[in-house]
PDB file of C-alpha atoms in Angstrom:
ATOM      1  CA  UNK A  29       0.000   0.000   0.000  1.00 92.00           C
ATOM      2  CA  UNK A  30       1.393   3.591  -0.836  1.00 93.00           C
ATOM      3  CA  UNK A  31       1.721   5.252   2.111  1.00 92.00           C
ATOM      4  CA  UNK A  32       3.353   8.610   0.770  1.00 95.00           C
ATOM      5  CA  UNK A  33       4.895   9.870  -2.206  1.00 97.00           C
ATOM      6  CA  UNK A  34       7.457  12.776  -2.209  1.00 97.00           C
ATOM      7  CA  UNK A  35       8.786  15.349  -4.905  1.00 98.00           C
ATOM      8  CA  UNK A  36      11.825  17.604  -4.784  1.00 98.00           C
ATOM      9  CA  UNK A  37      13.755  19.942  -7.705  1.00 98.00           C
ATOM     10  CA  UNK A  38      16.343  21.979  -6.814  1.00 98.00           C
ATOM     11  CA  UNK A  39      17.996  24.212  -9.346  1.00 98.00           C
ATOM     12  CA  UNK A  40      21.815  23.394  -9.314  1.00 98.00           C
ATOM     13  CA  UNK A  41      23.416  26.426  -9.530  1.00 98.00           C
ATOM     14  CA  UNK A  42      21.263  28.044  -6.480  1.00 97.00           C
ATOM     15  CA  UNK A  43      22.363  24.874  -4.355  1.00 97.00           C
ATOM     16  CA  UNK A  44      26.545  25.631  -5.488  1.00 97.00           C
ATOM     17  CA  UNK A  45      26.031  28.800  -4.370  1.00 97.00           C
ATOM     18  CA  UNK A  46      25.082  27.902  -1.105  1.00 96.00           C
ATOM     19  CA  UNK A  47      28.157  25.332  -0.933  1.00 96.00           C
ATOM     20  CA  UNK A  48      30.139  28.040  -2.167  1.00 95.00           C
ATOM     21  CA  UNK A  49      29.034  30.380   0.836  1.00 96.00           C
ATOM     22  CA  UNK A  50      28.671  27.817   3.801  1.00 94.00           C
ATOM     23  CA  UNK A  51      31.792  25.392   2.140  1.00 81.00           C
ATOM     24  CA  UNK A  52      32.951  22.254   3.723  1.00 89.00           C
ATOM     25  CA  UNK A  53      30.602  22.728   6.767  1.00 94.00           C
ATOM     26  CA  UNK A  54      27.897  22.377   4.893  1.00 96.00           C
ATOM     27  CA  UNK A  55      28.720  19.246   2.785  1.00 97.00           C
ATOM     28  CA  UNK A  56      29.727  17.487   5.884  1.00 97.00           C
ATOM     29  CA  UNK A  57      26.049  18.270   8.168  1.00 96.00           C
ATOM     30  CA  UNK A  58      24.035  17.347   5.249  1.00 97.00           C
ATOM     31  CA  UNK A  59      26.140  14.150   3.093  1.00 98.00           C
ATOM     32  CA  UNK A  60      27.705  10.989   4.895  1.00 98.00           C
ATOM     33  CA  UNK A  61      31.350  10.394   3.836  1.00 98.00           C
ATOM     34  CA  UNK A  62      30.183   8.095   1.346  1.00 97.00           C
ATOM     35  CA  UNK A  63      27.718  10.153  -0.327  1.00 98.00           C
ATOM     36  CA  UNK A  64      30.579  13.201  -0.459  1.00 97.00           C
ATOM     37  CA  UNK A  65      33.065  10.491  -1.950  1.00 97.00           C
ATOM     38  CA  UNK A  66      30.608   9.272  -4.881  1.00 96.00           C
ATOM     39  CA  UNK A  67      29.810  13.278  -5.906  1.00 96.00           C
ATOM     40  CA  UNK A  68      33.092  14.605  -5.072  1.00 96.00           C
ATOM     41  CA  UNK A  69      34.676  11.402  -8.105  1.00 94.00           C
ATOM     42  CA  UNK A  70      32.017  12.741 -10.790  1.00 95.00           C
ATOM     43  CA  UNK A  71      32.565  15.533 -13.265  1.00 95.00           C
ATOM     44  CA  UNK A  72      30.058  17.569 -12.409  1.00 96.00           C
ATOM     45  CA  UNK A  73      30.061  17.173  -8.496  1.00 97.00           C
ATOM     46  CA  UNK A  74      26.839  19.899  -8.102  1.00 97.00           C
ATOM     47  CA  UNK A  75      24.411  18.211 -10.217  1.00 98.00           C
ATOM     48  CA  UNK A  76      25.043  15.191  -7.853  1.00 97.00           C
ATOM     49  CA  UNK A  77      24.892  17.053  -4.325  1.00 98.00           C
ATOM     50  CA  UNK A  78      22.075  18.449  -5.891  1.00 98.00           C
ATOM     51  CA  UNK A  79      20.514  15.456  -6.919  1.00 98.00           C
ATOM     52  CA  UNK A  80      21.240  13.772  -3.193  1.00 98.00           C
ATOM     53  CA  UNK A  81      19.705  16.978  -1.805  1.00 98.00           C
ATOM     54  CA  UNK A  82      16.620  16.330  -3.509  1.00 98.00           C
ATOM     55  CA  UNK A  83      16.598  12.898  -2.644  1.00 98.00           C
ATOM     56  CA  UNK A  84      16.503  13.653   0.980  1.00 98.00           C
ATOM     57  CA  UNK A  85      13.808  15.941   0.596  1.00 97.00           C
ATOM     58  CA  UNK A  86      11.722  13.774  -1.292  1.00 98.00           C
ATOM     59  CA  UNK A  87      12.219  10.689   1.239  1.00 97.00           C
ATOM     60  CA  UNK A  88      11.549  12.907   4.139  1.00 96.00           C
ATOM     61  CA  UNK A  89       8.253  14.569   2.431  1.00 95.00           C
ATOM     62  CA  UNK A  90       6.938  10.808   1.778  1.00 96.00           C
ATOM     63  CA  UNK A  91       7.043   9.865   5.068  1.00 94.00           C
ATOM     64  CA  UNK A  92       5.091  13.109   6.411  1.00 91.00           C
ATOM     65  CA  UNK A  93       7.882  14.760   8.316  1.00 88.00           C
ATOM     66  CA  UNK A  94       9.772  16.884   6.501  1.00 84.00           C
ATOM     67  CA  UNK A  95      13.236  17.527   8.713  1.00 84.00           C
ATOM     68  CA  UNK A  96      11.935  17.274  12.096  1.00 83.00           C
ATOM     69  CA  UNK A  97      11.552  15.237  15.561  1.00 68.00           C
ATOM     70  CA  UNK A  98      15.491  14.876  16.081  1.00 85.00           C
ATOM     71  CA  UNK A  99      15.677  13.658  12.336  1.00 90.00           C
ATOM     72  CA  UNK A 100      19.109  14.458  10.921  1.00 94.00           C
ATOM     73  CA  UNK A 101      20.307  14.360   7.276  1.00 96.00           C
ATOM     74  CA  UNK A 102      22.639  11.869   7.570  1.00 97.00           C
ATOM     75  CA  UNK A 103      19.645   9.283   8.923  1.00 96.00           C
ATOM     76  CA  UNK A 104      18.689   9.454   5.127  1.00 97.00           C
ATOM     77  CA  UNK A 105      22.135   7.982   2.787  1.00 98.00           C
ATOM     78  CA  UNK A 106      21.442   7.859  -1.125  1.00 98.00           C
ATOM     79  CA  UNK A 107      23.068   4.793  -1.866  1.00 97.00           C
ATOM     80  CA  UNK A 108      23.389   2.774  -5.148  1.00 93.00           C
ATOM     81  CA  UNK A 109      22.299  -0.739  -5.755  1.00 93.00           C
ATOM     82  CA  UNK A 110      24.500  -3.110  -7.539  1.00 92.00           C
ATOM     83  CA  UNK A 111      22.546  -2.681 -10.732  1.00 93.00           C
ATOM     84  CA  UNK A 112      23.267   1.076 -10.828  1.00 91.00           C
ATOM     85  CA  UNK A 113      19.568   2.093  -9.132  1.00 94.00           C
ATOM     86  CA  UNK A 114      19.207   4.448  -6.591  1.00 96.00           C
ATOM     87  CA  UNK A 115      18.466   3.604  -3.041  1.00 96.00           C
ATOM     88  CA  UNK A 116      18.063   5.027   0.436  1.00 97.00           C
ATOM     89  CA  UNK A 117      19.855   3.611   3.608  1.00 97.00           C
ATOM     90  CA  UNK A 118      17.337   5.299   6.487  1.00 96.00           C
ATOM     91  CA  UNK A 119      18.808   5.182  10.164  1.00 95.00           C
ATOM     92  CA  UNK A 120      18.066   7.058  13.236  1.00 94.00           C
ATOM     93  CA  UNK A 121      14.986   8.853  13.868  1.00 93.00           C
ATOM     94  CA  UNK A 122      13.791   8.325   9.957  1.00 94.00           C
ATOM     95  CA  UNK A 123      13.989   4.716   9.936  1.00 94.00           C
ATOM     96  CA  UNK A 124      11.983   4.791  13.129  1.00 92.00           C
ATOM     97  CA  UNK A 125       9.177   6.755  11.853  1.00 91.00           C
ATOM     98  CA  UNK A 126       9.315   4.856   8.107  1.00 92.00           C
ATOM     99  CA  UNK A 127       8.935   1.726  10.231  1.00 90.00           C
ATOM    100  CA  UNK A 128       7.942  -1.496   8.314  1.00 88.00           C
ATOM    101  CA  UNK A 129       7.985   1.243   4.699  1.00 89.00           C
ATOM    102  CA  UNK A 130       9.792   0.629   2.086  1.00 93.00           C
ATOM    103  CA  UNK A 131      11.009   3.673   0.063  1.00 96.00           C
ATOM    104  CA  UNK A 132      11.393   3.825  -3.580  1.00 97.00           C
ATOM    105  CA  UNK A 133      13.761   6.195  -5.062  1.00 98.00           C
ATOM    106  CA  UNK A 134      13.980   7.768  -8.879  1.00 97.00           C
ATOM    107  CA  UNK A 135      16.624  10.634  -9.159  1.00 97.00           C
ATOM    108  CA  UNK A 136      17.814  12.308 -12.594  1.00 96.00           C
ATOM    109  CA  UNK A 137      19.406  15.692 -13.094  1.00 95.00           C
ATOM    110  CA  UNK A 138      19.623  18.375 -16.063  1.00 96.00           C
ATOM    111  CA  UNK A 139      21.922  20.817 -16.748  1.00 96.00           C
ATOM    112  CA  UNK A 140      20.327  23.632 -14.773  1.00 98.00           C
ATOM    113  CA  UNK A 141      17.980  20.961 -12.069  1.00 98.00           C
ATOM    114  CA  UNK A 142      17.896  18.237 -10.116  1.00 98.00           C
ATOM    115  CA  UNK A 143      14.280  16.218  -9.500  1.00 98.00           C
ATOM    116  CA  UNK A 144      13.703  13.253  -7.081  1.00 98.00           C
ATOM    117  CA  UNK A 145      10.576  11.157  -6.209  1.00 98.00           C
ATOM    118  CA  UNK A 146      10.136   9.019  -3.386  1.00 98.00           C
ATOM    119  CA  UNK A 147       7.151   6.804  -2.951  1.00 97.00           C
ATOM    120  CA  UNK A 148       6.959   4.934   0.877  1.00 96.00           C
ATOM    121  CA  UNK A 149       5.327   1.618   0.415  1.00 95.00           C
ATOM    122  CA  UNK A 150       4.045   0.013   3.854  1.00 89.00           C
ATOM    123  CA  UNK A 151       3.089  -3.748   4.060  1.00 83.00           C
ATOM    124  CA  UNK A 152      -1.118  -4.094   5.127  1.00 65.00           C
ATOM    125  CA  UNK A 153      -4.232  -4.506   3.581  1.00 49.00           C
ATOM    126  CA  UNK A 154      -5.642  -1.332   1.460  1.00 47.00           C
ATOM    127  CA  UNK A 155      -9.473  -1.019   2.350  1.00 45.00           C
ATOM    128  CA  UNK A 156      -9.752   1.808  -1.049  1.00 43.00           C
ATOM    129  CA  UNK A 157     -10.041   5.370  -0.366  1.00 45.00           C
ATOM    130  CA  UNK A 158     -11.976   6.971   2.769  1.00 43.00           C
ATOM    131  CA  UNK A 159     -15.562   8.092   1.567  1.00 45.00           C
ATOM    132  CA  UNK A 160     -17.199  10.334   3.335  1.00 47.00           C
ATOM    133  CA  UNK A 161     -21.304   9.676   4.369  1.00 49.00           C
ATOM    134  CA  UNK A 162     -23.515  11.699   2.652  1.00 55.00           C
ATOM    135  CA  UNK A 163     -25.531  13.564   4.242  1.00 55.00           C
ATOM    136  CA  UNK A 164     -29.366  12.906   3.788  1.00 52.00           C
TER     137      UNK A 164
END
């Protein structure tokens, strides 16, 4: 059953110039060490912070939270699968509240943006959409 779905774009060259004010610090309180290595080996390193970025917004709008309840960024890790697909590693606080869900990941990137959609899937029975009485 689809428990939430999440969408984020951000435009690339807004988020470099936010690295390019805030630096280091802010590569290392929002990307795990493996996350900075994967970006930091591509050739266009932005497009793929970027791209993580998103990610983690997307994941964290799916489960209904957004960035909150002593959730941290680094309890969502973009990760790859063997066969190239995108995953998330959840931990902490996020992987409490996603529970039992299991999160689905597409990311792509342009030359100017960065998109990600995140769909949580949670194991039960779907009883259709809530209808609401009418009223005689």
């Amino acid at each position: 059953m689809i428990a939430g779905v999440g969408v984020d774009v951000v435009e690339i060259a807004r988020f470099a110039a936010v690295v390019a004010r805030q630096g280091g610090r802010f590569l290392r309180r929002v990307f795990t060490p493996g996350e900075r290595r994967t970006c930091e080996g591509k050739p266009r390193p932005m497009a793929h912070f970027a791209a993580r970025f998103a990610a983690k917004e997307a994941v964290l709008k799916a489960l209904g939270t957004g960035l909150t309840r002593d959730m941290r960024w680094h309890d969502v890790e973009v990760v790859r699968e063997r066969a190239g697909r995108p995953a998330v590693r959840l931990s902490g606080r996020v992987l409490e509240v996603a529970g039992d869900g299991r999160v689905h990941l597409s990311v792509s990137h342009s030359e100017s943006t960065a998109t990600a959609v995140a769909i949580v899937e949670r194991s039960g029975i779907s009883r259709g959409p809530r209808r609401t009485p009418r009223r005689p």
